[in-house]
Coordinates of C-alpha atoms in Angstrom, one line a residue:
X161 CA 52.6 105.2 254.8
X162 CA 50.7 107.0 257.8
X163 CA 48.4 104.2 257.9
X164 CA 50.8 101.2 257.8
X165 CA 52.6 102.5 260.6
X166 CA 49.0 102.4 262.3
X167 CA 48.4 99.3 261.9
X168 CA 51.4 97.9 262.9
X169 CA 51.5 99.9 266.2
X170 CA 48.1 98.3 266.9
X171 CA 49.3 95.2 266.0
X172 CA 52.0 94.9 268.4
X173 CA 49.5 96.5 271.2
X174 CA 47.0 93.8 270.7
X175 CA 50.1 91.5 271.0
X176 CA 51.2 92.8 274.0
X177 CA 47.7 93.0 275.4
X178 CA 46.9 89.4 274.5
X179 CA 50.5 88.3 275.9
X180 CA 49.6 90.2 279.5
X181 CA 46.5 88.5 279.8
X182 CA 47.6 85.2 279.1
X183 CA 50.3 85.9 281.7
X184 CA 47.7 86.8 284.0
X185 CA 46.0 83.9 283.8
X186 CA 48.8 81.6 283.5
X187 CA 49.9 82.7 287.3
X188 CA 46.2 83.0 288.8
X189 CA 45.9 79.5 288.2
X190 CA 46.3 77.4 291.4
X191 CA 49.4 75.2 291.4
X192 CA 49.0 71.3 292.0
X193 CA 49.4 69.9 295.9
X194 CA 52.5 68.5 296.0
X195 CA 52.1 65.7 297.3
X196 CA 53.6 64.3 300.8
X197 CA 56.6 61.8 300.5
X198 CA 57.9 59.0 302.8
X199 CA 61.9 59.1 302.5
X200 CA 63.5 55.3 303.8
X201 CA 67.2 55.6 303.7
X202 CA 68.7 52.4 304.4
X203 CA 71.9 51.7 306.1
X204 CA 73.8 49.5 303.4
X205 CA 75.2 46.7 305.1
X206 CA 77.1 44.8 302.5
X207 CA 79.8 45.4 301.0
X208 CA 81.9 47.0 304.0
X209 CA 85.3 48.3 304.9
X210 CA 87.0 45.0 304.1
X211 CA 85.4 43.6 301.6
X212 CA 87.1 42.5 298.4
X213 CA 85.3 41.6 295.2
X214 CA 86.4 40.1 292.2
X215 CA 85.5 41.0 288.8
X216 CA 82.4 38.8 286.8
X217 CA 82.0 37.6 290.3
X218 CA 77.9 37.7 291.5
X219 CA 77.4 39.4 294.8
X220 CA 74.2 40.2 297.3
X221 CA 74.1 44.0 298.3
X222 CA 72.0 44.2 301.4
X223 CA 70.4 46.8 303.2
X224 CA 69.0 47.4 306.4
X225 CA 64.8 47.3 306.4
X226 CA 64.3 47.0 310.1
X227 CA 63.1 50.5 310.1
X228 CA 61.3 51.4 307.0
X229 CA 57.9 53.3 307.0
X230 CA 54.9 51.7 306.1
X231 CA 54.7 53.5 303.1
X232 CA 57.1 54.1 300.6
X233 CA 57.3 56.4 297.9
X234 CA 59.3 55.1 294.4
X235 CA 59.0 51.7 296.3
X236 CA 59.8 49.7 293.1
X237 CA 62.2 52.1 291.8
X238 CA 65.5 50.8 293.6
X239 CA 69.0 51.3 291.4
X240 CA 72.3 50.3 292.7
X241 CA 75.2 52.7 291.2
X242 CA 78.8 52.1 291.1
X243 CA 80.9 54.9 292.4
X244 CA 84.5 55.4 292.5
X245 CA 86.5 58.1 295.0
X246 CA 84.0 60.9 295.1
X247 CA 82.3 60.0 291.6
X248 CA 79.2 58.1 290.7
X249 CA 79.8 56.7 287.3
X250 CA 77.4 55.6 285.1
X251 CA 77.4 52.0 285.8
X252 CA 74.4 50.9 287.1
X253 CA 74.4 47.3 288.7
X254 CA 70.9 46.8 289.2
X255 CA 67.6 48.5 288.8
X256 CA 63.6 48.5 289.2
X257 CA 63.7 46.7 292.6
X258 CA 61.8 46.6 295.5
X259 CA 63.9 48.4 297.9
X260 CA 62.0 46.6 301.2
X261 CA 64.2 43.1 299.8
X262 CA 66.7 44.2 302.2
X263 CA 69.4 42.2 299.4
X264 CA 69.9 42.2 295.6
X265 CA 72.3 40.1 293.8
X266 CA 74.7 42.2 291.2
X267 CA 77.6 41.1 288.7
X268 CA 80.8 43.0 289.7
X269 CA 81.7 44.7 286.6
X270 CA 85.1 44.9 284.4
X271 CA 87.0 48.2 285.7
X272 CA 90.1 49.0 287.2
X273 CA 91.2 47.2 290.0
X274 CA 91.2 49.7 292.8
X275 CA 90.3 50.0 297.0
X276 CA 87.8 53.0 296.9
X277 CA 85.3 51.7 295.4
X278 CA 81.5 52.0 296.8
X279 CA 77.7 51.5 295.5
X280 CA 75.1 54.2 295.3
X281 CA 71.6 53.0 297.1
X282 CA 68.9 54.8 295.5
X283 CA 65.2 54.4 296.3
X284 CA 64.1 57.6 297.5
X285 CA 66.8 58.5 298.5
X286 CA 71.0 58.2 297.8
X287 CA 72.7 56.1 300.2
X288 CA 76.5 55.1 300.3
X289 CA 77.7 51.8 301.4
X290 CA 81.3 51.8 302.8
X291 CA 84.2 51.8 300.6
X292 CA 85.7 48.4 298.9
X293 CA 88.0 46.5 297.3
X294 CA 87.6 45.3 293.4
X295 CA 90.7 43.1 291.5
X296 CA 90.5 41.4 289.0

C-alpha cells in the first residue's frame, strides 16, 4: 500500500512540475505587435431630424468622407444597424461595403411605426445618425 501511495505522490509532482514549466513558457513567449489602426468616424448625414421613411420604401444613407485617412482599417467591412430609443436591434440593413462610398441604398424594414428611430454606422468605428421617423 506504502508503495502506491509513492507513486501516486510522484505522479501528481511530475504533474505539477510539467504544468509549471509549461506555464513558464507559455508567458515568456513574446506577445504579437498589435498592430496600429486608422479609426474614420463619419458624420452620418442622411437620414436627419426630420426625416420620415416609409416602410419597403428604398433609401440612400450617406456619410460624410471629406475627411477620411488615407488608410483605413476594416475598409470593406461597413454595416448599417437599425436602432431604436437607446437599443441597437438586430436588423441589419446593409453590410460588407466600402465605407469611403460616402452613400448606400437600404430597404426600410417592417417594424413598428415610431419617431426615434436611428441607424448604427459601423466601419471602424460606431456612428449614430440623427433620430427619424418610420410609418407604415
Amino acid at each position: 500500500m506504502l508503495s502506491q501511495s509513492s507513486s501516486l505522490s510522484k505522479a501528481l509532482i511530475l504533474t505539477i512540475a510539467s504544468l509549471c514549466i509549461f506555464f513558464q513558457l507559455a508567458v515568456a513567449v513574446p506577445a504579437a505587435e498589435v498592430e496600429k489602426r486608422t479609426v474614420f468616424t463619419p458624420l452620418v448625414t442622411y437620414p436627419h431630424t426630420g426625416t420620415v421613411w416609409y416602410k419597403g420604401q428604398t433609401h440612400n444613407v450617406t456619410w460624410d468622407t471629406s475627411d477620411a485617412p488615407s488608410s483605413i482599417t476594416g475598409r470593406f467591412g461597413g454595416r448599417i444597424q437599425l436602432r431604436k430609443g437607446d437599443t441597437t436591434t438586430p436588423l441589419i440593413l446593409q453590410s460588407n461595403f466600402d465605407v469611403l462610398l460616402g452613400r448606400i441604398e437600404v430597404v426600410v424594414p417592417w417594424v413598428l411605426s415610431d419617431t426615434d428611430y436611428s441607424l448604427v454606422f459601423f466601419g471602424d468605428s460606431g456612428d449614430l445618425s440623427e433620430q427619424f421617423t418610420i410609418m407604415e
